[in-house]
């Protein structure tokens, strides 16, 4: 039996977010170059300080995969195949450079193939984040960020001075703070889960000011959601239709552990003053992020983090939503399932093809999962 | 599989002094028991392996060699008689796993990835287990399918690396072709072959509740940068060595490290020399022989018996070259193999190709354990180990791999390339579509993308792949 809930679709829609074309135009108006950034960890302030605005590419659902499939086998993840297709089918022509962070072996392949085998494209930059958080990793990351800054600076002609860094941190810190506020206040906003994640994901392409404005425009009030709470984990909340299915089945997302979501919530800086060591600050923030499979964190650290999310949000289960063939995510599943199971917290893993819609089988599994959680809640 | 809760975050190791050179009595007497608790395991190990096991395996090897030498050639086989020295691989590898069986308590055990910097571990007396090699062994013994299935029943997805699934299945079921694997005291994973190993070893660390040292190697999209070398060097010095010393209960002696590096460098050089013999026409060995012969250089690099063995192999190959004896009877086409082998179809595939007059004369996979020999400098251990372990083909760009393949096409006189599109090895496989197209278009050599998986036989489609191989042979014949 489902818990009472407010219909998601019955409310006034939110003001539309700026379209990507408008954002690109606005960024160029500010003298910024456009950087197509693949998922999902990179130092935004460093990118901005060197004269670029990052607009992210996450397997655009409306993009046909054909162009990407001409370079990658069928067992490559849709973020790689569709990301490549998007860039090859016109995306390259709209940006000044591409950044491929090394989040996994598949993104490694994407970065390497674009650099080595695709002609007539803008520069493709790479970033290799360390798979650890040791002192030795921090020293390396400092040098890697400095190298990325040099590469960006060589393209934009900008060598940031102290004022440039201060302005970049001020802008990106404010947007990060807005994202953190959005998460902190999610239970006090009169929006649905779908609307919530539309705004969260707008951080992937909006200019910092635009994002802050979008967050500020959200109406306070009782959330338009109900039913049992779940933690949504995985790489990306895609398709957003899943959130409607959850709502209709009688559940809501009480917290998330998403690559496109809270895994990118970094601790707020201790001081808002301009840092004397800007790259050092980027490193510090980067390494302070929550446990994350793409960083190779230990299973126990991830399990503890998920358990903490479940407890603090009052959730009854964890739904892991991933694109197909996502190795970093899949390796953790048995360990996470065992750790959560020991606390009687069920975990459901579902894969999707990034086609923009949810197939009936997947919908059925999600509905059954919610029903189980609801029944458990009644029984207990 | 039982799981223990692992330590929550990166482990802190004691800082390493700048100069690691504290020879002590225990170094001199390292082979002897250092405590009462070691007496029985060491004595048992010495008796079982050094006295009995080695002798038995030696007799078996001699018997195998004699049988191979006296066996009448099979008229229906497209292959010439196998290398007699292949019997030595069995002796060495069986001895290795036998030694491992008696290692617990007698010597520290480390499980390591195939690209891990092992020289310090060897110098400290560790017994090394290579789970990848073990998984390959399971594959060639046709056990990997059921072991993959067992891992899947534990919740590991079928899209994950089949080496991982095989080994996790082996741990879950206790089934292994080597009798028993000694549990690790230390885990060492190096990301220079893939990121998969990081996840794999995190699972092992949680399961066995032992320390894990990660040597993270930035992927080289371009030429290496000094800070990348420094990163790997510092991890070896300040993470790996202290953890290994702590586990071994002794200090690393620079002389021992130097000597190990000398042996390791020589092993890599000898291994390259073995593979290079296939530049001759007809080639005296196939890449499939190489897949079998590589066991010692992977598992026992840095040990004298490994080098002695490869000298014997070279001697036999030189005899074949002098006699003009090829590995297959009718070498009409010479082919380069890209990627891991298909372990569970090794001999069947070898025979099928040979029947079509195809000798797979080279593989960029087997060369991975030899081509870096020039980078190893025993007089500059830390820097040279960092350089060596940053440069495996799998840690370099797709463009570099293509360039390496082009060199091999020229150097080995190859007239076709088979690119094994290995479903569960993405770092080796992504990029192959472009590589194939460029080999065909710019080099003018036929190339086949063969869909399979290195260790999961359920992915293999016999009818489809045989048909494609036959069509490929026709293309090579047409290309002249």
Short mmCIF file of N, CA, C and O in Angstrom, two decimals, chain A residues 312-369:
data_model
loop_
_atom_site.label_atom_id
_atom_site.label_comp_id
_atom_site.label_asym_id
_atom_site.label_seq_id
_atom_site.Cartn_x
_atom_site.Cartn_y
_atom_site.Cartn_z
N UNK A 312 20.37 9.39 8.36
CA UNK A 312 20.05 10.81 8.55
C UNK A 312 18.83 11.24 7.74
O UNK A 312 18.15 12.19 8.10
N UNK A 313 18.55 10.54 6.66
CA UNK A 313 17.40 10.94 5.83
C UNK A 313 16.15 10.14 6.17
O UNK A 313 15.08 10.41 5.62
N UNK A 314 16.30 9.16 7.05
CA UNK A 314 15.14 8.32 7.38
C UNK A 314 14.69 7.44 6.23
O UNK A 314 13.51 7.08 6.13
N UNK A 315 15.61 7.09 5.36
CA UNK A 315 15.24 6.28 4.19
C UNK A 315 15.07 4.82 4.58
O UNK A 315 15.61 4.36 5.59
N UNK A 316 14.37 4.10 3.72
CA UNK A 316 14.14 2.67 4.00
C UNK A 316 14.91 1.76 3.06
O UNK A 316 14.92 0.54 3.24
N UNK A 317 15.46 2.32 2.00
CA UNK A 317 16.19 1.48 1.06
C UNK A 317 17.10 2.32 0.18
O UNK A 317 17.06 3.55 0.21
N UNK A 318 17.90 1.61 -0.59
CA UNK A 318 18.84 2.29 -1.50
C UNK A 318 18.58 1.78 -2.91
O UNK A 318 18.55 0.58 -3.15
N UNK A 319 18.39 2.73 -3.81
CA UNK A 319 18.22 2.40 -5.22
C UNK A 319 19.48 2.86 -5.95
O UNK A 319 19.82 4.04 -5.92
N UNK A 320 20.17 1.91 -6.58
CA UNK A 320 21.38 2.25 -7.34
C UNK A 320 21.01 2.25 -8.83
O UNK A 320 20.59 1.23 -9.37
N UNK A 321 21.18 3.39 -9.44
CA UNK A 321 20.80 3.58 -10.84
C UNK A 321 22.04 3.90 -11.64
O UNK A 321 22.71 4.90 -11.41
N UNK A 322 22.38 3.03 -12.59
CA UNK A 322 23.61 3.24 -13.33
C UNK A 322 23.42 3.02 -14.82
O UNK A 322 22.59 2.22 -15.24
N UNK A 323 24.27 3.70 -15.61
CA UNK A 323 24.30 3.35 -17.03
C UNK A 323 24.86 1.94 -17.19
O UNK A 323 25.58 1.45 -16.30
N UNK A 324 24.56 1.31 -18.28
CA UNK A 324 25.07 -0.05 -18.50
C UNK A 324 26.60 -0.04 -18.57
O UNK A 324 27.21 0.96 -18.92
N UNK A 325 27.19 -1.17 -18.21
CA UNK A 325 28.64 -1.40 -18.29
C UNK A 325 29.45 -0.44 -17.42
O UNK A 325 30.57 -0.09 -17.77
N UNK A 326 28.90 -0.01 -16.29
CA UNK A 326 29.63 0.92 -15.42
C UNK A 326 30.42 0.11 -14.38
O UNK A 326 29.90 -0.22 -13.32
N UNK A 327 31.68 -0.20 -14.72
CA UNK A 327 32.50 -1.04 -13.83
C UNK A 327 32.71 -0.44 -12.45
O UNK A 327 32.59 -1.14 -11.45
N UNK A 328 33.10 0.85 -12.36
CA UNK A 328 33.37 1.38 -11.02
C UNK A 328 32.21 1.16 -10.06
O UNK A 328 32.40 0.87 -8.89
N UNK A 329 31.00 1.31 -10.57
CA UNK A 329 29.82 1.14 -9.72
C UNK A 329 29.58 -0.34 -9.41
O UNK A 329 29.32 -0.72 -8.27
N UNK A 330 29.70 -1.16 -10.44
CA UNK A 330 29.29 -2.56 -10.27
C UNK A 330 30.18 -3.33 -9.29
O UNK A 330 29.72 -4.24 -8.61
N UNK A 331 31.45 -2.98 -9.25
CA UNK A 331 32.34 -3.70 -8.34
C UNK A 331 31.92 -3.58 -6.88
O UNK A 331 32.19 -4.46 -6.07
N UNK A 332 31.32 -2.47 -6.53
CA UNK A 332 30.98 -2.24 -5.13
C UNK A 332 29.68 -2.92 -4.70
O UNK A 332 29.42 -3.05 -3.50
N UNK A 333 28.85 -3.28 -5.68
CA UNK A 333 27.48 -3.67 -5.32
C UNK A 333 27.39 -4.80 -4.29
O UNK A 333 26.66 -4.67 -3.30
N UNK A 334 28.12 -5.93 -4.47
CA UNK A 334 27.96 -7.00 -3.48
C UNK A 334 28.36 -6.56 -2.07
O UNK A 334 27.69 -6.89 -1.10
N UNK A 335 29.45 -5.79 -1.99
CA UNK A 335 29.90 -5.32 -0.68
C UNK A 335 28.90 -4.36 -0.04
O UNK A 335 28.62 -4.44 1.16
N UNK A 336 28.36 -3.48 -0.86
CA UNK A 336 27.38 -2.53 -0.33
C UNK A 336 26.09 -3.25 0.06
O UNK A 336 25.49 -2.96 1.11
N UNK A 337 25.70 -4.19 -0.79
CA UNK A 337 24.47 -4.94 -0.49
C UNK A 337 24.61 -5.69 0.83
O UNK A 337 23.69 -5.71 1.65
N UNK A 338 25.79 -6.27 1.05
CA UNK A 338 26.03 -7.02 2.29
C UNK A 338 26.01 -6.08 3.50
O UNK A 338 25.39 -6.39 4.53
N UNK A 339 26.69 -4.95 3.37
CA UNK A 339 26.76 -4.01 4.51
C UNK A 339 25.39 -3.45 4.83
O UNK A 339 25.00 -3.34 6.01
N UNK A 340 24.63 -3.11 3.79
CA UNK A 340 23.29 -2.57 4.03
C UNK A 340 22.36 -3.67 4.52
O UNK A 340 21.52 -3.45 5.41
N UNK A 341 22.52 -4.85 3.95
CA UNK A 341 21.68 -5.98 4.35
C UNK A 341 21.83 -6.32 5.83
O UNK A 341 20.87 -6.72 6.49
N UNK A 342 23.05 -6.14 6.33
CA UNK A 342 23.28 -6.41 7.76
C UNK A 342 22.46 -5.47 8.64
O UNK A 342 22.23 -5.76 9.82
N UNK A 343 22.04 -4.36 8.06
CA UNK A 343 21.19 -3.40 8.81
C UNK A 343 19.75 -3.46 8.31
O UNK A 343 18.97 -2.53 8.54
N UNK A 344 19.42 -4.53 7.59
CA UNK A 344 18.07 -4.71 7.04
C UNK A 344 17.64 -3.60 6.10
O UNK A 344 16.48 -3.19 6.07
N UNK A 345 18.60 -3.09 5.38
CA UNK A 345 18.27 -2.05 4.39
C UNK A 345 18.43 -2.66 3.00
O UNK A 345 19.53 -3.01 2.59
N UNK A 346 17.32 -2.79 2.27
CA UNK A 346 17.41 -3.41 0.94
C UNK A 346 18.07 -2.48 -0.08
O UNK A 346 17.97 -1.25 0.04
N UNK A 347 18.71 -3.10 -1.06
CA UNK A 347 19.33 -2.35 -2.16
C UNK A 347 18.83 -2.92 -3.47
O UNK A 347 18.83 -4.14 -3.66
N UNK A 348 18.42 -2.05 -4.36
CA UNK A 348 18.03 -2.48 -5.71
C UNK A 348 18.97 -1.81 -6.71
O UNK A 348 19.19 -0.60 -6.66
N UNK A 349 19.50 -2.64 -7.61
CA UNK A 349 20.38 -2.12 -8.65
C UNK A 349 19.67 -2.19 -9.99
O UNK A 349 19.17 -3.25 -10.36
N UNK A 350 19.61 -1.06 -10.68
CA UNK A 350 19.03 -1.06 -12.02
C UNK A 350 19.97 -0.35 -12.98
O UNK A 350 20.63 0.62 -12.64
N UNK A 351 20.03 -0.91 -14.19
CA UNK A 351 20.86 -0.32 -15.25
C UNK A 351 19.96 0.28 -16.31
O UNK A 351 18.88 -0.22 -16.57
N UNK A 352 20.45 1.33 -16.96
CA UNK A 352 19.67 1.92 -18.05
C UNK A 352 20.59 2.28 -19.20
O UNK A 352 21.80 2.41 -19.03
N UNK A 353 20.01 2.47 -20.35
CA UNK A 353 20.78 2.69 -21.59
C UNK A 353 20.90 4.15 -21.95
O UNK A 353 21.36 4.49 -23.03
N UNK A 354 20.44 5.04 -21.08
CA UNK A 354 20.46 6.48 -21.38
C UNK A 354 19.69 6.81 -22.65
O UNK A 354 20.12 7.60 -23.47
N UNK A 355 18.57 6.16 -22.81
CA UNK A 355 17.75 6.43 -23.99
C UNK A 355 16.72 7.51 -23.71
O UNK A 355 15.98 7.92 -24.60
N UNK A 356 16.67 7.97 -22.48
CA UNK A 356 15.73 9.03 -22.16
C UNK A 356 14.42 8.54 -21.60
O UNK A 356 13.65 9.31 -21.04
N UNK A 357 14.16 7.25 -21.78
CA UNK A 357 12.91 6.70 -21.24
C UNK A 357 13.21 5.45 -20.43
O UNK A 357 14.25 4.82 -20.59
N UNK A 358 12.26 5.13 -19.60
CA UNK A 358 12.41 3.97 -18.72
C UNK A 358 11.62 2.82 -19.34
O UNK A 358 10.44 2.97 -19.63
N UNK A 359 12.28 1.68 -19.54
CA UNK A 359 11.50 0.59 -20.13
C UNK A 359 10.60 -0.05 -19.08
O UNK A 359 10.77 0.13 -17.87
N UNK A 360 9.63 -0.81 -19.58
CA UNK A 360 8.58 -1.33 -18.71
C UNK A 360 9.14 -2.28 -17.64
O UNK A 360 8.69 -2.28 -16.49
N UNK A 361 10.15 -3.04 -18.03
CA UNK A 361 10.71 -4.02 -17.09
C UNK A 361 11.36 -3.29 -15.91
O UNK A 361 11.19 -3.65 -14.75
N UNK A 362 12.10 -2.24 -16.25
CA UNK A 362 12.79 -1.48 -15.21
C UNK A 362 11.77 -0.77 -14.30
O UNK A 362 11.89 -0.75 -13.08
N UNK A 363 10.76 -0.23 -14.95
CA UNK A 363 9.68 0.42 -14.20
C UNK A 363 9.05 -0.56 -13.21
O UNK A 363 8.83 -0.24 -12.04
N UNK A 364 8.81 -1.77 -13.68
CA UNK A 364 8.20 -2.79 -12.84
C UNK A 364 9.08 -3.14 -11.64
O UNK A 364 8.59 -3.31 -10.52
N UNK A 365 10.37 -3.21 -11.88
CA UNK A 365 11.28 -3.55 -10.77
C UNK A 365 11.29 -2.45 -9.72
O UNK A 365 11.31 -2.71 -8.51
N UNK A 366 11.28 -1.20 -10.20
CA UNK A 366 11.29 -0.07 -9.26
C UNK A 366 9.99 -0.06 -8.45
O UNK A 366 10.00 0.12 -7.22
N UNK A 367 8.90 -0.28 -9.13
CA UNK A 367 7.60 -0.28 -8.44
C UNK A 367 7.55 -1.40 -7.40
O UNK A 367 7.08 -1.20 -6.27
N UNK A 368 8.07 -2.56 -7.77
CA UNK A 368 8.06 -3.69 -6.83
C UNK A 368 8.95 -3.38 -5.62
O UNK A 368 8.61 -3.73 -4.48
N UNK A 369 10.07 -2.74 -5.88
CA UNK A 369 10.98 -2.39 -4.79
C UNK A 369 10.30 -1.43 -3.82
O UNK A 369 10.34 -1.62 -2.59
#
